[in-house]
């Protein structure tokens, strides 16, 4: 009797083919080695995502190089101030986009409309002159947080009786190096402290010690805001050139994506699909 078993009696499933598909653009194969090397430029939480992003990037570049050659462009590499020089393919990609994707520079009226609609973006940030006393406690240490909270309440009661003691208490009680200078953080603005501390500043009284501690990832802070310097609106003429550059770049990116979509639509791309969020991959 044969040793073969009926297929229905076999518990093992046939092995699935795991060989990755060959990726090509109009018959030009994108090698796996090239994809592996390109992966370093596309960080992702999953290796597969990085590989797919790298493959799409190389497909788009190949599309552009092929189109540049079809247009009869001759590579004319340029170098930057640091002496870094384009490769021939990089030059062809840049030249193809420069020739085929022409967009108007944003005019003054468009810039003015954007300025009016986005005034908050064209304002200097508020600045604060701050002193603090840090009672350190890690976020996940419940007992440590409770002790820090109790200590903060005791210090606030003492400061309510004698606000002038702030510097001395900062020197003896603060876990921050600023304690050596009376708790002074100097003049601070956006990004100079942790987000929780920064977010609390606008709601604290100016010229007095805040009645309740500010809680951050580092612990509890007793805070005195000595001064707030309000931000000011920047005049249009000061930011007009920046706005024009931003708007022109935004239109350029949209037009380039559309151009790439057209190239992809008429090309024979195998082994991978390009999604609708094609990004221009030219530096």
CSV table of C-alpha atoms in Angstrom, one decimal:
chain,number,residue,atom,x,y,z
A,1,UNK,CA,0.0,0.0,0.0
A,2,UNK,CA,1.3,3.4,-0.9
A,3,UNK,CA,2.6,5.6,1.9
A,4,UNK,CA,0.7,8.6,0.5
A,5,UNK,CA,-2.1,9.9,2.5
A,6,UNK,CA,-5.3,11.6,1.2
A,7,UNK,CA,-5.0,15.3,1.1
A,8,UNK,CA,-7.9,15.7,3.6
A,9,UNK,CA,-6.0,13.7,6.2
A,10,UNK,CA,-2.9,15.8,6.1
A,11,UNK,CA,-2.7,18.4,8.8
A,12,UNK,CA,0.2,20.3,7.3
A,13,UNK,CA,-0.6,23.2,5.0
A,14,UNK,CA,1.5,23.7,1.8
A,15,UNK,CA,4.1,26.3,2.3
A,16,UNK,CA,3.2,29.7,0.8
A,17,UNK,CA,5.5,31.3,-1.6
A,18,UNK,CA,7.4,34.1,0.2
A,19,UNK,CA,9.5,35.2,-2.7
A,20,UNK,CA,9.1,39.0,-3.1
A,21,UNK,CA,7.8,40.2,-6.4
A,22,UNK,CA,10.1,41.6,-8.9
A,23,UNK,CA,9.6,45.4,-9.2
A,24,UNK,CA,10.1,47.0,-12.5
A,25,UNK,CA,9.3,50.2,-14.4
A,26,UNK,CA,8.8,49.9,-18.1
A,27,UNK,CA,10.9,46.7,-18.0
A,28,UNK,CA,13.7,48.2,-15.9
A,29,UNK,CA,14.1,46.1,-12.7
A,30,UNK,CA,14.6,47.7,-9.4
A,31,UNK,CA,17.0,45.4,-7.7
A,32,UNK,CA,16.5,44.2,-4.2
A,33,UNK,CA,19.9,45.4,-3.2
A,34,UNK,CA,19.0,48.9,-4.3
A,35,UNK,CA,15.8,48.7,-2.3
A,36,UNK,CA,17.7,47.5,0.8
A,37,UNK,CA,20.2,50.3,0.5
A,38,UNK,CA,17.4,52.9,0.0
A,39,UNK,CA,15.5,51.7,3.1
A,40,UNK,CA,17.9,53.6,5.4
A,41,UNK,CA,16.3,56.8,4.0
A,42,UNK,CA,12.8,55.8,5.0
A,43,UNK,CA,12.6,55.1,8.8
A,44,UNK,CA,9.5,53.3,9.9
A,45,UNK,CA,8.3,51.3,12.8
A,46,UNK,CA,7.9,48.1,10.7
A,47,UNK,CA,10.7,46.9,8.4
A,48,UNK,CA,8.2,46.0,5.7
A,49,UNK,CA,6.8,49.6,5.7
A,50,UNK,CA,10.4,50.9,5.2
A,51,UNK,CA,11.0,48.5,2.4
A,52,UNK,CA,7.8,49.5,0.6
A,53,UNK,CA,8.5,53.2,1.0
A,54,UNK,CA,12.0,52.6,-0.4
A,55,UNK,CA,10.7,50.7,-3.3
A,56,UNK,CA,8.1,53.4,-4.2
A,57,UNK,CA,10.8,56.0,-3.9
A,58,UNK,CA,13.0,54.2,-6.4
A,59,UNK,CA,10.1,53.6,-8.7
A,60,UNK,CA,9.4,57.3,-8.8
A,61,UNK,CA,13.0,58.1,-9.4
A,62,UNK,CA,13.2,55.6,-12.2
A,63,UNK,CA,10.0,57.1,-13.8
A,64,UNK,CA,11.6,60.6,-13.7
A,65,UNK,CA,15.0,59.5,-15.1
A,66,UNK,CA,13.3,57.6,-17.9
A,67,UNK,CA,11.1,60.6,-18.7
A,68,UNK,CA,14.1,62.9,-18.7
A,69,UNK,CA,15.9,60.7,-21.2
A,70,UNK,CA,12.8,60.5,-23.3
A,71,UNK,CA,12.8,64.3,-23.4
A,72,UNK,CA,16.4,64.3,-24.6
A,73,UNK,CA,17.8,66.1,-21.5
A,74,UNK,CA,21.5,66.0,-20.9
A,75,UNK,CA,22.5,65.8,-17.2
A,76,UNK,CA,24.1,69.0,-15.9
A,77,UNK,CA,24.9,68.4,-12.3
A,78,UNK,CA,25.2,71.3,-9.9
A,79,UNK,CA,27.0,71.5,-6.6
A,80,UNK,CA,26.0,73.2,-3.3
A,81,UNK,CA,28.0,75.5,-1.2
A,82,UNK,CA,29.5,72.5,0.7
A,83,UNK,CA,30.8,71.1,-2.5
A,84,UNK,CA,28.3,68.2,-2.7
A,85,UNK,CA,27.6,67.4,-6.4
A,86,UNK,CA,24.5,65.9,-7.9
A,87,UNK,CA,24.8,62.5,-9.6
A,88,UNK,CA,23.7,62.4,-13.3
A,89,UNK,CA,20.4,60.8,-12.3
A,90,UNK,CA,19.7,63.5,-9.7
A,91,UNK,CA,20.5,66.2,-12.2
A,92,UNK,CA,18.1,64.6,-14.8
A,93,UNK,CA,15.3,64.4,-12.2
A,94,UNK,CA,15.8,68.0,-11.2
A,95,UNK,CA,15.9,69.2,-14.9
A,96,UNK,CA,12.9,67.2,-15.9
A,97,UNK,CA,10.8,68.7,-13.1
A,98,UNK,CA,12.1,72.2,-13.7
A,99,UNK,CA,11.2,71.9,-17.4
A,100,UNK,CA,7.9,70.1,-17.1
A,101,UNK,CA,6.4,71.5,-13.8
A,102,UNK,CA,6.2,75.2,-14.2
A,103,UNK,CA,4.2,77.1,-11.6
A,104,UNK,CA,3.6,80.8,-11.1
A,105,UNK,CA,5.3,82.6,-8.1
A,106,UNK,CA,2.7,83.7,-5.5
A,107,UNK,CA,1.9,87.4,-6.1
A,108,UNK,CA,1.5,90.1,-3.4
A,109,UNK,CA,-2.3,89.8,-3.3
A,110,UNK,CA,-2.2,86.0,-2.6
A,111,UNK,CA,0.4,86.6,0.1
A,112,UNK,CA,-1.7,89.4,1.7
A,113,UNK,CA,-4.7,87.1,1.8
A,114,UNK,CA,-2.7,84.3,3.4
A,115,UNK,CA,-1.3,86.8,5.9
A,116,UNK,CA,-4.7,88.1,7.0
A,117,UNK,CA,-6.1,84.5,7.3
A,118,UNK,CA,-3.2,83.3,9.4
A,119,UNK,CA,-2.2,86.2,11.6
A,120,UNK,CA,-1.3,84.0,14.5
A,121,UNK,CA,1.5,82.5,12.5
A,122,UNK,CA,3.1,85.9,12.0
A,123,UNK,CA,3.4,86.9,15.6
A,124,UNK,CA,6.4,86.8,18.0
A,125,UNK,CA,5.9,84.4,20.9
A,126,UNK,CA,5.1,85.5,24.4
A,127,UNK,CA,8.1,85.5,26.7
A,128,UNK,CA,8.2,84.9,30.5
A,129,UNK,CA,10.6,85.7,33.3
A,130,UNK,CA,10.1,82.8,35.7
A,131,UNK,CA,11.3,81.4,39.0
A,132,UNK,CA,10.4,77.9,40.2
A,133,UNK,CA,11.1,75.3,42.9
A,134,UNK,CA,11.1,71.7,41.6
A,135,UNK,CA,10.0,68.9,43.9
A,136,UNK,CA,11.1,65.9,41.9
A,137,UNK,CA,8.8,62.8,41.4
A,138,UNK,CA,8.5,60.4,38.5
A,139,UNK,CA,5.1,60.2,36.9
A,140,UNK,CA,4.6,56.5,37.9
A,141,UNK,CA,5.7,56.9,41.5
A,142,UNK,CA,2.4,57.4,43.3
A,143,UNK,CA,4.0,57.6,46.8
A,144,UNK,CA,6.7,60.0,45.5
A,145,UNK,CA,4.1,62.2,43.9
A,146,UNK,CA,2.1,62.3,47.1
A,147,UNK,CA,5.1,63.3,49.1
A,148,UNK,CA,6.0,65.9,46.6
A,149,UNK,CA,2.5,67.3,46.7
A,150,UNK,CA,2.5,67.5,50.5
A,151,UNK,CA,5.9,69.2,50.4
A,152,UNK,CA,4.7,71.7,47.8
A,153,UNK,CA,1.6,72.6,49.9
A,154,UNK,CA,3.8,73.2,52.9
A,155,UNK,CA,6.2,75.4,50.9
A,156,UNK,CA,3.3,77.4,49.4
A,157,UNK,CA,1.9,78.0,52.9
A,158,UNK,CA,5.4,79.3,54.0
A,159,UNK,CA,5.7,81.5,50.9
A,160,UNK,CA,2.2,82.9,51.5
A,161,UNK,CA,3.5,84.1,54.8
A,162,UNK,CA,6.9,85.3,53.4
A,163,UNK,CA,7.1,85.6,49.6
A,164,UNK,CA,10.7,87.0,50.0
A,165,UNK,CA,11.8,83.5,51.1
A,166,UNK,CA,11.4,82.1,47.6
A,167,UNK,CA,15.1,82.3,46.7
A,168,UNK,CA,16.3,80.7,49.9
A,169,UNK,CA,13.7,77.9,49.6
A,170,UNK,CA,14.7,77.3,46.0
A,171,UNK,CA,18.3,76.8,47.0
A,172,UNK,CA,17.5,74.3,49.7
A,173,UNK,CA,14.4,72.5,48.3
A,174,UNK,CA,14.6,72.6,44.5
A,175,UNK,CA,15.8,69.6,42.5
A,176,UNK,CA,16.6,71.8,39.6
A,177,UNK,CA,20.1,73.4,39.1
A,178,UNK,CA,18.3,76.8,39.0
A,179,UNK,CA,17.9,76.5,42.7
A,180,UNK,CA,21.5,77.9,43.0
A,181,UNK,CA,20.3,81.1,41.4
A,182,UNK,CA,17.1,81.5,43.5
A,183,UNK,CA,15.1,79.3,41.1
A,184,UNK,CA,15.4,81.7,38.2
A,185,UNK,CA,14.9,80.3,34.7
A,186,UNK,CA,15.6,83.6,33.2
A,187,UNK,CA,13.5,84.7,30.2
A,188,UNK,CA,12.0,81.7,28.5
A,189,UNK,CA,9.9,81.2,25.3
A,190,UNK,CA,8.4,78.3,23.3
A,191,UNK,CA,10.3,75.1,23.3
A,192,UNK,CA,12.6,75.9,26.2
A,193,UNK,CA,10.7,74.0,28.8
A,194,UNK,CA,8.7,70.8,28.8
A,195,UNK,CA,5.3,71.2,27.1
A,196,UNK,CA,3.3,70.8,30.4
A,197,UNK,CA,5.2,73.6,32.0
A,198,UNK,CA,5.0,75.8,28.9
A,199,UNK,CA,1.2,75.2,28.6
A,200,UNK,CA,0.7,76.3,32.2
A,201,UNK,CA,2.5,79.6,31.9
A,202,UNK,CA,-0.2,81.6,30.1
A,203,UNK,CA,-2.7,80.8,32.9
A,204,UNK,CA,-0.5,81.7,35.8
A,205,UNK,CA,-0.7,85.1,37.6
A,206,UNK,CA,2.0,87.6,36.7
A,207,UNK,CA,3.9,89.3,39.6
A,208,UNK,CA,2.9,86.6,42.1
A,209,UNK,CA,3.5,83.0,43.1
A,210,UNK,CA,1.0,80.7,41.5
A,211,UNK,CA,-1.4,79.4,44.2
A,212,UNK,CA,-1.2,75.7,43.1
A,213,UNK,CA,1.8,73.7,41.8
A,214,UNK,CA,2.4,73.0,38.1
A,215,UNK,CA,2.7,69.3,37.5
A,216,UNK,CA,5.0,67.9,34.8
A,217,UNK,CA,6.8,64.7,34.1
A,218,UNK,CA,9.6,65.7,36.4
A,219,UNK,CA,7.5,66.5,39.4
A,220,UNK,CA,5.7,69.4,40.9
A,221,UNK,CA,6.8,73.0,40.4
A,222,UNK,CA,6.1,76.0,42.6
A,223,UNK,CA,6.2,78.9,40.1
A,224,UNK,CA,6.5,82.6,40.2
A,225,UNK,CA,6.0,84.5,37.0
A,226,UNK,CA,7.8,87.8,37.4
A,227,UNK,CA,7.0,89.2,34.0
A,228,UNK,CA,5.3,88.4,30.8
A,229,UNK,CA,6.4,90.1,27.5
A,230,UNK,CA,3.5,89.9,25.1
A,231,UNK,CA,4.2,88.9,21.5
A,232,UNK,CA,3.6,91.3,18.7
A,233,UNK,CA,2.3,91.0,15.2
A,234,UNK,CA,4.9,91.1,12.5
A,235,UNK,CA,4.2,93.6,9.7
A,236,UNK,CA,3.3,92.1,6.4
A,237,UNK,CA,6.3,93.5,4.6
A,238,UNK,CA,8.6,91.7,7.0
A,239,UNK,CA,7.1,88.3,6.2
A,240,UNK,CA,5.9,88.8,2.6
A,241,UNK,CA,8.9,87.1,1.0
A,242,UNK,CA,8.6,84.1,3.4
A,243,UNK,CA,4.9,83.7,2.6
A,244,UNK,CA,5.6,83.9,-1.1
A,245,UNK,CA,8.2,81.2,-0.8
A,246,UNK,CA,5.8,79.0,1.2
A,247,UNK,CA,2.9,79.4,-1.2
A,248,UNK,CA,5.0,78.8,-4.3
A,249,UNK,CA,6.5,75.7,-2.7
A,250,UNK,CA,3.1,74.4,-1.8
A,251,UNK,CA,1.8,74.8,-5.4
A,252,UNK,CA,5.1,73.3,-6.7
A,253,UNK,CA,4.6,70.2,-4.6
A,254,UNK,CA,1.0,69.8,-5.7
A,255,UNK,CA,1.9,70.2,-9.4
A,256,UNK,CA,4.8,67.8,-9.0
A,257,UNK,CA,2.5,65.1,-7.5
A,258,UNK,CA,0.1,65.6,-10.4
A,259,UNK,CA,3.0,65.3,-12.9
A,260,UNK,CA,4.2,62.1,-11.2
A,261,UNK,CA,0.7,60.7,-11.3
A,262,UNK,CA,0.5,61.2,-15.0
A,263,UNK,CA,3.9,59.5,-15.5
A,264,UNK,CA,2.8,56.6,-13.4
A,265,UNK,CA,-0.5,56.3,-15.2
A,266,UNK,CA,1.1,55.8,-18.6
A,267,UNK,CA,4.0,53.6,-17.4
A,268,UNK,CA,4.2,49.8,-17.0
A,269,UNK,CA,4.9,49.4,-13.3
A,270,UNK,CA,5.0,45.9,-12.0
A,271,UNK,CA,5.4,44.4,-8.5
A,272,UNK,CA,4.2,47.4,-6.5
A,273,UNK,CA,1.4,50.0,-6.7
A,274,UNK,CA,2.0,53.7,-6.2
A,275,UNK,CA,-0.7,55.3,-4.0
A,276,UNK,CA,-2.4,58.7,-4.5
A,277,UNK,CA,0.0,60.4,-2.2
A,278,UNK,CA,3.0,60.5,-4.5
A,279,UNK,CA,5.6,62.8,-3.1
A,280,UNK,CA,8.2,64.6,-5.1
A,281,UNK,CA,11.5,62.9,-4.2
A,282,UNK,CA,13.9,65.6,-5.3
A,283,UNK,CA,16.0,67.5,-2.8
